PDB file of C-alpha atoms in Angstrom:
ATOM      1  CA  MET Y 142      -0.122  -0.092  -0.057  1.00 61.00           C
ATOM      2  CA  SER Y 143       1.404   3.427  -0.905  1.00 69.00           C
ATOM      3  CA  GLY Y 144       1.958   6.190   1.365  1.00 72.00           C
ATOM      4  CA  LYS Y 145      -0.835   8.251  -0.098  1.00 78.00           C
ATOM      5  CA  LYS Y 146      -3.472   5.307   0.330  1.00 83.00           C
ATOM      6  CA  ARG Y 147      -2.221   4.804   3.979  1.00 83.00           C
ATOM      7  CA  PHE Y 148      -2.654   8.468   4.771  1.00 82.00           C
ATOM      8  CA  LEU Y 149      -6.201   8.372   3.197  1.00 85.00           C
ATOM      9  CA  CYS Y 150      -7.051   5.301   5.378  1.00 85.00           C
ATOM     10  CA  ALA Y 151      -5.819   6.822   8.437  1.00 85.00           C
ATOM     11  CA  VAL Y 152      -7.817   9.932   7.670  1.00 87.00           C
ATOM     12  CA  LEU Y 153     -11.095   8.010   7.057  1.00 84.00           C
ATOM     13  CA  GLY Y 154     -10.370   5.910  10.243  1.00 86.00           C
ATOM     14  CA  ILE Y 155     -10.153   8.988  12.246  1.00 89.00           C
ATOM     15  CA  VAL Y 156     -13.317  10.473  10.838  1.00 88.00           C
ATOM     16  CA  SER Y 157     -15.140   7.226  11.313  1.00 83.00           C
ATOM     17  CA  LEU Y 158     -14.190   7.051  14.966  1.00 85.00           C
ATOM     18  CA  LEU Y 159     -15.217  10.658  15.544  1.00 85.00           C
ATOM     19  CA  THR Y 160     -18.564   9.828  13.875  1.00 83.00           C
ATOM     20  CA  VAL Y 161     -19.126   6.483  15.895  1.00 83.00           C
ATOM     21  CA  PHE Y 162     -17.890   7.941  19.395  1.00 84.00           C
ATOM     22  CA  PRO Y 163     -21.060   9.720  20.312  1.00 82.00           C
ATOM     23  CA  CYS Y 164     -23.027   6.805  19.782  1.00 82.00           C
ATOM     24  CA  VAL Y 165     -20.736   4.535  21.728  1.00 84.00           C
ATOM     25  CA  VAL Y 166     -20.844   7.218  24.559  1.00 82.00           C
ATOM     26  CA  MET Y 167     -24.630   7.346  24.480  1.00 83.00           C
ATOM     27  CA  MET Y 168     -24.884   3.473  24.680  1.00 85.00           C
ATOM     28  CA  GLY Y 169     -22.424   3.340  27.552  1.00 82.00           C
ATOM     29  CA  SER Y 170     -24.154   6.157  29.486  1.00 81.00           C
ATOM     30  CA  SER Y 171     -27.490   4.546  29.057  1.00 83.00           C
ATOM     31  CA  LEU Y 172     -26.190   1.595  31.191  1.00 84.00           C
ATOM     32  CA  MET Y 173     -25.128   3.884  34.051  1.00 82.00           C
ATOM     33  CA  GLY Y 174     -26.910   4.436  37.276  1.00 79.00           C
ATOM     34  CA  GLU Y 175     -28.053   7.767  38.551  1.00 77.00           C
ATOM     35  CA  GLY Y 176     -25.082   8.258  40.931  1.00 76.00           C
ATOM     36  CA  GLU Y 177     -22.591   7.519  38.284  1.00 77.00           C
ATOM     37  CA  LEU Y 178     -24.233   9.815  35.717  1.00 77.00           C
ATOM     38  CA  LYS Y 179     -24.115  12.689  38.369  1.00 77.00           C
ATOM     39  CA  GLU Y 180     -20.527  11.948  38.850  1.00 75.00           C
ATOM     40  CA  VAL Y 181     -19.637  11.857  35.207  1.00 75.00           C
ATOM     41  CA  TYR Y 182     -21.973  14.739  33.817  1.00 73.00           C
ATOM     42  CA  GLY Y 183     -22.938  16.496  36.897  1.00 67.00           C
ATOM     43  CA  ALA Y 184     -21.177  19.768  35.836  1.00 63.00           C
ATOM     44  CA  VAL Y 185     -23.075  19.670  32.440  1.00 65.00           C
ATOM     45  CA  LEU Y 186     -26.363  18.868  33.832  1.00 62.00           C
ATOM     46  CA  GLY Y 187     -26.028  21.452  36.654  1.00 61.00           C
ATOM     47  CA  MET Y 188     -25.896  18.813  39.360  1.00 58.00           C
ATOM     48  CA  GLY Y 189     -22.524  19.267  40.539  1.00 56.00           C
ATOM     49  CA  GLU Y 190     -19.587  21.565  40.726  1.00 57.00           C
ATOM     50  CA  ASP Y 191     -16.754  19.167  39.632  1.00 62.00           C
ATOM     51  CA  ARG Y 192     -15.435  19.115  36.176  1.00 64.00           C
ATOM     52  CA  ALA Y 193     -17.316  16.784  33.652  1.00 61.00           C
ATOM     53  CA  ALA Y 194     -15.455  13.564  33.016  1.00 66.00           C
ATOM     54  CA  MET Y 195     -15.529  11.270  30.086  1.00 71.00           C
ATOM     55  CA  ARG Y 196     -16.465   7.611  30.554  1.00 72.00           C
ATOM     56  CA  ILE Y 197     -17.263   5.206  27.878  1.00 77.00           C
ATOM     57  CA  LEU Y 198     -18.105   1.923  30.006  1.00 78.00           C
ATOM     58  CA  PRO Y 199     -19.937   2.215  33.199  1.00 81.00           C
ATOM     59  CA  LYS Y 200     -18.387   1.102  36.530  1.00 80.00           C
ATOM     60  CA  TYR Y 201     -21.724  -0.515  37.640  1.00 80.00           C
ATOM     61  CA  LEU Y 202     -23.856  -1.899  34.913  1.00 82.00           C
ATOM     62  CA  THR Y 203     -27.848  -1.368  35.320  1.00 83.00           C
ATOM     63  CA  LEU Y 204     -30.685  -1.710  33.010  1.00 84.00           C
ATOM     64  CA  ARG Y 205     -32.928   0.477  35.276  1.00 83.00           C
ATOM     65  CA  GLY Y 206     -33.394   2.881  32.464  1.00 82.00           C
ATOM     66  CA  TYR Y 207     -34.469   0.525  29.899  1.00 85.00           C
ATOM     67  CA  ALA Y 208     -36.869  -1.341  32.370  1.00 84.00           C
ATOM     68  CA  GLU Y 209     -38.542   2.200  32.921  1.00 83.00           C
ATOM     69  CA  ILE Y 210     -38.984   2.874  29.225  1.00 83.00           C
ATOM     70  CA  LEU Y 211     -40.255  -0.632  28.631  1.00 82.00           C
ATOM     71  CA  LEU Y 212     -42.577  -1.015  31.589  1.00 82.00           C
ATOM     72  CA  ASP Y 213     -43.398   2.335  32.872  1.00 81.00           C
ATOM     73  CA  SER Y 214     -43.403   4.813  29.905  1.00 79.00           C
ATOM     74  CA  PRO Y 215     -46.551   4.674  27.784  1.00 82.00           C
ATOM     75  CA  GLY Y 216     -45.860   8.108  26.323  1.00 81.00           C
ATOM     76  CA  PHE Y 217     -42.699   6.669  24.676  1.00 84.00           C
ATOM     77  CA  PHE Y 218     -44.647   3.938  22.979  1.00 85.00           C
ATOM     78  CA  VAL Y 219     -47.394   6.254  21.941  1.00 87.00           C
ATOM     79  CA  MET Y 220     -44.850   8.452  20.238  1.00 87.00           C
ATOM     80  CA  PHE Y 221     -42.937   5.689  18.872  1.00 87.00           C
ATOM     81  CA  TRP Y 222     -46.139   4.179  17.072  1.00 89.00           C
ATOM     82  CA  ASN Y 223     -46.795   7.824  15.790  1.00 89.00           C
ATOM     83  CA  SER Y 224     -43.203   7.633  14.260  1.00 89.00           C
ATOM     84  CA  VAL Y 225     -43.823   4.164  12.817  1.00 89.00           C
ATOM     85  CA  LYS Y 226     -47.252   5.395  11.264  1.00 90.00           C
ATOM     86  CA  GLN Y 227     -45.739   8.551   9.959  1.00 90.00           C
ATOM     87  CA  THR Y 228     -42.798   6.893   8.370  1.00 90.00           C
ATOM     88  CA  ALA Y 229     -44.542   3.970   6.774  1.00 91.00           C
ATOM     89  CA  CYS Y 230     -47.308   6.192   5.328  1.00 92.00           C
ATOM     90  CA  VAL Y 231     -44.676   8.634   3.732  1.00 91.00           C
ATOM     91  CA  LEU Y 232     -42.571   5.811   2.284  1.00 92.00           C
ATOM     92  CA  ALA Y 233     -45.749   4.099   0.812  1.00 92.00           C
ATOM     93  CA  GLY Y 234     -47.001   7.382  -0.653  1.00 91.00           C
ATOM     94  CA  GLN Y 235     -43.623   8.473  -2.090  1.00 89.00           C
ATOM     95  CA  MET Y 236     -43.334   5.200  -3.801  1.00 89.00           C
ATOM     96  CA  ALA Y 237     -46.756   5.620  -5.390  1.00 90.00           C
ATOM     97  CA  VAL Y 238     -45.998   9.126  -6.358  1.00 89.00           C
ATOM     98  CA  ALA Y 239     -42.270   9.362  -6.969  1.00 88.00           C
ATOM     99  CA  LEU Y 240     -41.816   6.163  -9.017  1.00 90.00           C
ATOM    100  CA  PRO Y 241     -44.096   7.048 -11.942  1.00 90.00           C
ATOM    101  CA  ALA Y 242     -42.965  10.694 -11.793  1.00 89.00           C
ATOM    102  CA  ALA Y 243     -39.257   9.630 -12.059  1.00 89.00           C
ATOM    103  CA  TRP Y 244     -40.007   7.258 -14.609  1.00 90.00           C
ATOM    104  CA  ALA Y 245     -41.771   9.889 -16.803  1.00 89.00           C
ATOM    105  CA  PHE Y 246     -39.018  12.401 -16.497  1.00 88.00           C
ATOM    106  CA  ALA Y 247     -36.311   9.731 -17.211  1.00 86.00           C
ATOM    107  CA  ARG Y 248     -37.995   7.860 -20.333  1.00 86.00           C
ATOM    108  CA  TYR Y 249     -40.448  10.312 -21.989  1.00 85.00           C
ATOM    109  CA  ARG Y 250     -40.063  13.567 -23.799  1.00 85.00           C
ATOM    110  CA  PHE Y 251     -43.024  15.990 -23.425  1.00 83.00           C
ATOM    111  CA  ARG Y 252     -43.706  19.617 -23.406  1.00 86.00           C
ATOM    112  CA  GLY Y 253     -42.566  21.335 -20.478  1.00 84.00           C
ATOM    113  CA  ARG Y 254     -40.648  18.517 -19.202  1.00 85.00           C
ATOM    114  CA  ARG Y 255     -37.419  20.414 -18.643  1.00 86.00           C
ATOM    115  CA  ALA Y 256     -39.242  23.387 -16.968  1.00 88.00           C
ATOM    116  CA  LEU Y 257     -41.131  20.946 -14.743  1.00 87.00           C
ATOM    117  CA  PHE Y 258     -37.923  19.218 -13.714  1.00 86.00           C
ATOM    118  CA  ILE Y 259     -36.139  22.462 -12.911  1.00 87.00           C
ATOM    119  CA  THR Y 260     -39.275  23.298 -10.580  1.00 86.00           C
ATOM    120  CA  TYR Y 261     -38.663  19.965  -8.870  1.00 82.00           C
ATOM    121  CA  VAL Y 262     -34.963  20.808  -8.300  1.00 82.00           C
ATOM    122  CA  ILE Y 263     -35.832  24.296  -6.962  1.00 85.00           C
ATOM    123  CA  LEU Y 264     -38.302  22.954  -4.623  1.00 82.00           C
ATOM    124  CA  MET Y 265     -35.886  20.309  -3.426  1.00 82.00           C
ATOM    125  CA  VAL Y 266     -33.072  22.776  -2.444  1.00 82.00           C
ATOM    126  CA  LEU Y 267     -35.706  25.184  -0.791  1.00 82.00           C
ATOM    127  CA  PRO Y 268     -35.438  24.844   3.074  1.00 82.00           C
ATOM    128  CA  PHE Y 269     -38.332  24.032   5.044  1.00 83.00           C
ATOM    129  CA  GLN Y 270     -38.551  27.467   6.702  1.00 82.00           C
ATOM    130  CA  VAL Y 271     -39.078  28.971   3.311  1.00 84.00           C
ATOM    131  CA  THR Y 272     -42.161  26.766   2.459  1.00 83.00           C
ATOM    132  CA  MET Y 273     -43.554  26.403   5.946  1.00 85.00           C
ATOM    133  CA  LEU Y 274     -46.121  29.371   5.904  1.00 85.00           C
ATOM    134  CA  SER Y 275     -47.428  28.347   2.466  1.00 85.00           C
ATOM    135  CA  GLU Y 276     -47.770  24.650   3.594  1.00 86.00           C
ATOM    136  CA  TYR Y 277     -49.429  25.601   6.975  1.00 86.00           C
ATOM    137  CA  LEU Y 278     -52.023  27.875   5.224  1.00 88.00           C
ATOM    138  CA  VAL Y 279     -52.777  24.979   2.680  1.00 87.00           C
ATOM    139  CA  LEU Y 280     -53.183  22.372   5.291  1.00 87.00           C
ATOM    140  CA  GLU Y 281     -55.370  24.850   7.389  1.00 87.00           C
ATOM    141  CA  GLY Y 282     -57.389  25.405   4.419  1.00 87.00           C
ATOM    142  CA  LEU Y 283     -57.916  21.732   3.951  1.00 86.00           C
ATOM    143  CA  GLY Y 284     -58.759  21.206   7.516  1.00 86.00           C
ATOM    144  CA  LEU Y 285     -55.805  18.829   8.110  1.00 86.00           C
ATOM    145  CA  SER Y 286     -53.872  21.059  10.706  1.00 85.00           C
ATOM    146  CA  ASP Y 287     -52.916  19.252  13.848  1.00 86.00           C
ATOM    147  CA  THR Y 288     -53.388  15.814  12.303  1.00 88.00           C
ATOM    148  CA  LEU Y 289     -50.965  13.161  11.105  1.00 87.00           C
ATOM    149  CA  SER Y 290     -51.862  14.000   7.604  1.00 88.00           C
ATOM    150  CA  ALA Y 291     -50.292  17.467   8.027  1.00 88.00           C
ATOM    151  CA  VAL Y 292     -47.007  15.899   8.250  1.00 89.00           C
ATOM    152  CA  ILE Y 293     -47.493  12.659   5.982  1.00 90.00           C
ATOM    153  CA  LEU Y 294     -48.954  14.545   2.809  1.00 89.00           C
ATOM    154  CA  PRO Y 295     -45.962  17.111   2.506  1.00 87.00           C
ATOM    155  CA  GLY Y 296     -43.700  14.230   3.015  1.00 87.00           C
ATOM    156  CA  ILE Y 297     -45.313  12.110   0.271  1.00 89.00           C
ATOM    157  CA  PHE Y 298     -44.879  14.894  -2.367  1.00 87.00           C
ATOM    158  CA  SER Y 299     -41.349  15.459  -1.465  1.00 85.00           C
ATOM    159  CA  THR Y 300     -39.239  16.267  -4.626  1.00 84.00           C
ATOM    160  CA  PHE Y 301     -36.090  14.361  -3.478  1.00 84.00           C
ATOM    161  CA  PRO Y 302     -37.158  10.721  -4.272  1.00 86.00           C
ATOM    162  CA  PRO Y 303     -38.146  11.553  -7.935  1.00 86.00           C
ATOM    163  CA  PHE Y 304     -34.902  13.641  -8.348  1.00 83.00           C
ATOM    164  CA  VAL Y 305     -32.873  10.727  -7.080  1.00 82.00           C
ATOM    165  CA  MET Y 306     -34.688   7.769  -8.815  1.00 85.00           C
ATOM    166  CA  TYR Y 307     -34.575   9.873 -12.024  1.00 84.00           C
ATOM    167  CA  ARG Y 308     -30.834   9.319 -12.151  1.00 80.00           C
ATOM    168  CA  PHE Y 309     -31.209   5.521 -11.951  1.00 81.00           C
ATOM    169  CA  PHE Y 310     -33.912   5.142 -14.417  1.00 85.00           C
ATOM    170  CA  CYS Y 311     -31.799   7.301 -16.791  1.00 82.00           C
ATOM    171  CA  GLY Y 312     -29.167   4.599 -16.510  1.00 78.00           C
ATOM    172  CA  ILE Y 313     -31.395   1.915 -17.984  1.00 81.00           C
ATOM    173  CA  PRO Y 314     -30.061   1.109 -21.492  1.00 82.00           C
ATOM    174  CA  GLY Y 315     -32.658   2.274 -24.056  1.00 82.00           C
ATOM    175  CA  SER Y 316     -31.957  -0.715 -26.294  1.00 83.00           C
ATOM    176  CA  LEU Y 317     -33.457  -2.980 -23.477  1.00 83.00           C
ATOM    177  CA  LEU Y 318     -36.673  -0.904 -23.625  1.00 85.00           C
ATOM    178  CA  GLU Y 319     -36.850  -1.008 -27.301  1.00 85.00           C
ATOM    179  CA  ALA Y 320     -36.481  -4.720 -27.437  1.00 85.00           C
ATOM    180  CA  ALA Y 321     -39.389  -5.101 -24.971  1.00 84.00           C
ATOM    181  CA  ARG Y 322     -41.602  -2.764 -27.175  1.00 85.00           C
ATOM    182  CA  VAL Y 323     -40.641  -4.863 -30.260  1.00 84.00           C
ATOM    183  CA  ASP Y 324     -41.764  -8.055 -28.179  1.00 81.00           C
ATOM    184  CA  GLY Y 325     -45.206  -6.259 -27.791  1.00 82.00           C
ATOM    185  CA  ALA Y 326     -44.849  -5.134 -24.301  1.00 81.00           C
ATOM    186  CA  GLY Y 327     -46.932  -1.977 -23.457  1.00 83.00           C
ATOM    187  CA  GLU Y 328     -45.580   0.962 -21.456  1.00 84.00           C
ATOM    188  CA  LEU Y 329     -47.132  -0.048 -18.091  1.00 86.00           C
ATOM    189  CA  ARG Y 330     -45.819  -3.560 -18.653  1.00 87.00           C
ATOM    190  CA  ILE Y 331     -42.218  -2.152 -19.436  1.00 87.00           C
ATOM    191  CA  PHE Y 332     -42.460   0.085 -16.209  1.00 87.00           C
ATOM    192  CA  VAL Y 333     -43.584  -2.809 -14.062  1.00 86.00           C
ATOM    193  CA  SER Y 334     -41.443  -5.695 -15.446  1.00 86.00           C
ATOM    194  CA  ILE Y 335     -38.316  -3.827 -16.438  1.00 85.00           C
ATOM    195  CA  GLY Y 336     -38.137  -0.351 -14.905  1.00 85.00           C
ATOM    196  CA  ILE Y 337     -38.850  -1.392 -11.346  1.00 86.00           C
ATOM    197  CA  PRO Y 338     -36.653  -4.462 -11.175  1.00 86.00           C
ATOM    198  CA  VAL Y 339     -33.757  -2.969 -12.936  1.00 81.00           C
ATOM    199  CA  GLY Y 340     -33.985   0.179 -10.866  1.00 80.00           C
ATOM    200  CA  SER Y 341     -34.663  -1.613  -7.654  1.00 81.00           C
ATOM    201  CA  SER Y 342     -31.376  -0.841  -6.067  1.00 78.00           C
ATOM    202  CA  GLY Y 343     -31.938   2.716  -6.612  1.00 80.00           C
ATOM    203  CA  ILE Y 344     -35.503   2.572  -5.315  1.00 85.00           C
ATOM    204  CA  LEU Y 345     -34.200   0.764  -2.196  1.00 85.00           C
ATOM    205  CA  SER Y 346     -31.609   3.262  -1.579  1.00 83.00           C
ATOM    206  CA  VAL Y 347     -34.007   6.114  -1.771  1.00 85.00           C
ATOM    207  CA  MET Y 348     -36.315   4.149   0.645  1.00 87.00           C
ATOM    208  CA  ILE Y 349     -33.423   3.901   3.005  1.00 85.00           C
ATOM    209  CA  LEU Y 350     -32.530   7.460   2.912  1.00 84.00           C
ATOM    210  CA  GLN Y 351     -36.060   8.654   3.255  1.00 86.00           C
ATOM    211  CA  PHE Y 352     -36.742   6.390   6.212  1.00 88.00           C
ATOM    212  CA  LEU Y 353     -33.735   7.849   8.088  1.00 84.00           C
ATOM    213  CA  GLU Y 354     -35.006  11.252   7.184  1.00 85.00           C
ATOM    214  CA  CYS Y 355     -38.589  10.612   8.517  1.00 86.00           C
ATOM    215  CA  GLN Y 356     -37.329   8.996  11.610  1.00 83.00           C
ATOM    216  CA  SER Y 357     -35.506  12.254  12.500  1.00 82.00           C
ATOM    217  CA  MET Y 358     -38.036  14.663  11.157  1.00 85.00           C
ATOM    218  CA  ILE Y 359     -38.551  17.269  13.781  1.00 84.00           C
ATOM    219  CA  GLU Y 360     -39.426  20.672  12.259  1.00 84.00           C
ATOM    220  CA  GLN Y 361     -42.519  19.569  10.240  1.00 86.00           C
ATOM    221  CA  PRO Y 362     -44.120  17.905  13.361  1.00 88.00           C
ATOM    222  CA  ALA Y 363     -43.110  20.968  15.567  1.00 86.00           C
ATOM    223  CA  ALA Y 364     -44.831  23.401  13.238  1.00 86.00           C
ATOM    224  CA  PHE Y 365     -47.928  21.327  12.205  1.00 88.00           C
ATOM    225  CA  LEU Y 366     -48.938  19.339  15.247  1.00 87.00           C
ATOM    226  CA  LYS Y 367     -50.200  20.991  18.447  1.00 86.00           C
ATOM    227  CA  THR Y 368     -51.616  17.860  20.163  1.00 86.00           C
ATOM    228  CA  LYS Y 369     -48.910  16.096  22.067  1.00 85.00           C
ATOM    229  CA  SER Y 370     -50.496  12.694  21.694  1.00 85.00           C
ATOM    230  CA  LEU Y 371     -49.860  13.120  17.933  1.00 87.00           C
ATOM    231  CA  TRP Y 372     -46.142  13.988  18.280  1.00 87.00           C
ATOM    232  CA  PRO Y 373     -43.499  11.672  16.777  1.00 88.00           C
ATOM    233  CA  LEU Y 374     -40.550  10.230  18.831  1.00 85.00           C
ATOM    234  CA  ALA Y 375     -38.345  13.057  17.561  1.00 83.00           C
ATOM    235  CA  LEU Y 376     -40.280  15.575  19.602  1.00 84.00           C
ATOM    236  CA  TYR Y 377     -40.518  13.362  22.663  1.00 81.00           C
ATOM    237  CA  LEU Y 378     -36.810  13.353  23.352  1.00 78.00           C
ATOM    238  CA  PRO Y 379     -36.257  17.115  23.753  1.00 75.00           C
ATOM    239  CA  GLU Y 380     -39.039  17.174  26.437  1.00 75.00           C
ATOM    240  CA  ILE Y 381     -37.045  14.872  28.787  1.00 73.00           C
ATOM    241  CA  ARG Y 382     -35.649  16.887  31.771  1.00 72.00           C
ATOM    242  CA  LEU Y 383     -32.105  17.188  32.665  1.00 67.00           C
ATOM    243  CA  GLU Y 384     -32.763  15.533  35.794  1.00 70.00           C
ATOM    244  CA  GLU Y 385     -33.696  12.374  33.967  1.00 75.00           C
ATOM    245  CA  ALA Y 386     -30.370  11.952  32.306  1.00 77.00           C
ATOM    246  CA  GLY Y 387     -30.429   8.141  32.479  1.00 79.00           C
ATOM    247  CA  PHE Y 388     -33.680   7.861  31.042  1.00 81.00           C
ATOM    248  CA  ALA Y 389     -32.786  10.250  28.326  1.00 82.00           C
ATOM    249  CA  PHE Y 390     -29.805   8.276  27.236  1.00 84.00           C
ATOM    250  CA  CYS Y 391     -31.805   5.104  27.063  1.00 85.00           C
ATOM    251  CA  ALA Y 392     -34.742   6.732  25.191  1.00 85.00           C
ATOM    252  CA  SER Y 393     -32.146   8.034  22.729  1.00 84.00           C
ATOM    253  CA  PHE Y 394     -30.492   4.636  22.129  1.00 85.00           C
ATOM    254  CA  MET Y 395     -34.027   3.181  21.707  1.00 85.00           C
ATOM    255  CA  ALA Y 396     -34.960   5.744  18.972  1.00 84.00           C
ATOM    256  CA  LEU Y 397     -31.715   5.264  17.279  1.00 84.00           C
ATOM    257  CA  LEU Y 398     -32.016   1.480  17.141  1.00 85.00           C
ATOM    258  CA  PRO Y 399     -34.653   1.161  14.355  1.00 85.00           C
ATOM    259  CA  ALA Y 400     -32.624   3.679  11.990  1.00 82.00           C
ATOM    260  CA  LEU Y 401     -29.317   1.771  12.762  1.00 83.00           C
ATOM    261  CA  LEU Y 402     -30.839  -1.602  11.947  1.00 85.00           C
ATOM    262  CA  VAL Y 403     -32.331  -0.302   8.785  1.00 84.00           C
ATOM    263  CA  PHE Y 404     -28.991   1.350   7.707  1.00 79.00           C
ATOM    264  CA  LEU Y 405     -26.911  -1.824   8.475  1.00 81.00           C
ATOM    265  CA  CYS Y 406     -29.349  -4.139   6.622  1.00 81.00           C
ATOM    266  CA  GLY Y 407     -29.539  -1.732   3.732  1.00 75.00           C
ATOM    267  CA  GLN Y 408     -25.981  -0.550   3.280  1.00 75.00           C
ATOM    268  CA  ASP Y 409     -25.581  -3.041   0.506  1.00 74.00           C
ATOM    269  CA  TYR Y 410     -28.441  -1.749  -1.399  1.00 70.00           C
ATOM    270  CA  LEU Y 411     -27.030   1.799  -0.850  1.00 69.00           C
ATOM    271  CA  GLU Y 412     -23.649   0.583  -2.634  1.00 68.00           C
ATOM    272  CA  GLN Y 413     -25.456  -1.185  -5.458  1.00 62.00           C
ATOM    273  CA  GLY Y 414     -27.647   1.975  -5.913  1.00 57.00           C
ATOM    274  CA  ILE Y 415     -24.674   4.282  -6.292  1.00 58.00           C
ATOM    275  CA  ALA Y 416     -23.072   1.718  -8.731  1.00 57.00           C
ATOM    276  CA  ALA Y 417     -26.350   1.517 -10.695  1.00 50.00           C
ATOM    277  CA  ALA Y 418     -26.097   5.100 -11.505  1.00 48.00           C
ATOM    278  CA  ALA Y 419     -23.169   4.515 -13.587  1.00 48.00           C
ATOM    279  CA  ILE Y 420     -24.762   2.008 -15.889  1.00 45.00           C
ATOM    280  CA  LYS Y 421     -24.238   3.028 -19.537  1.00 41.00           C
ATOM    281  CA  GLU Y 422     -25.805   2.034 -22.645  1.00 41.00           C
TER     282      GLU Y 422
END
């Protein structure tokens, strides 16, 4: 291995450690008792005058925080279920809307296509703060304010999935589609039998990325949901008091777990999706 590659590997290794380190600290802290947490983080949490320490592994292992979440925290499960419903509905809606939109942009030429696609790109790069007022007025006019639909509907019509899947569908060789037309396949059959299977890696990549985004969505629910029983888990965590540091660490790790599992299970699809974007005719 050359010196340049060794240096690059060392830099990437350091960046990876810095990225993973907060998660390791959080997991270790979730296994600490209240006394140890006060000893380690007392200065940060305003419960002590000593300097804050750094401890990855607990001296005395305890599962009290997890027991409290699993057995005595109904609010956590209500908001966890809200997150599940929100994420599932958004992903299902995005697949129903974004798939045909991306296929149309990639494989058909129609009047206004370029202008419409540029509009998609502009909407994609606009931050939520810019569109928040207009979205709120539309949702209020439809009578959907303070309902889960207020978060789900804007998520369904997100412009990010069509933009990404468009690139994957553009990579499908045109000769393959022409061969299917010669064999008598209709446009719907081509989309279902060729477009979706060949672009499956890109579709799964988008679903994984959107799952991670929906799980951590906080601005939209905070703006559109007033009833606390409708909040997702992302809004539940900031409500935990500093005095409940152990419970907060446990709840944070429980909230991170689904996203972590989905990422680990789908990282191969992410890699295949990136490679699929390079297919040339």
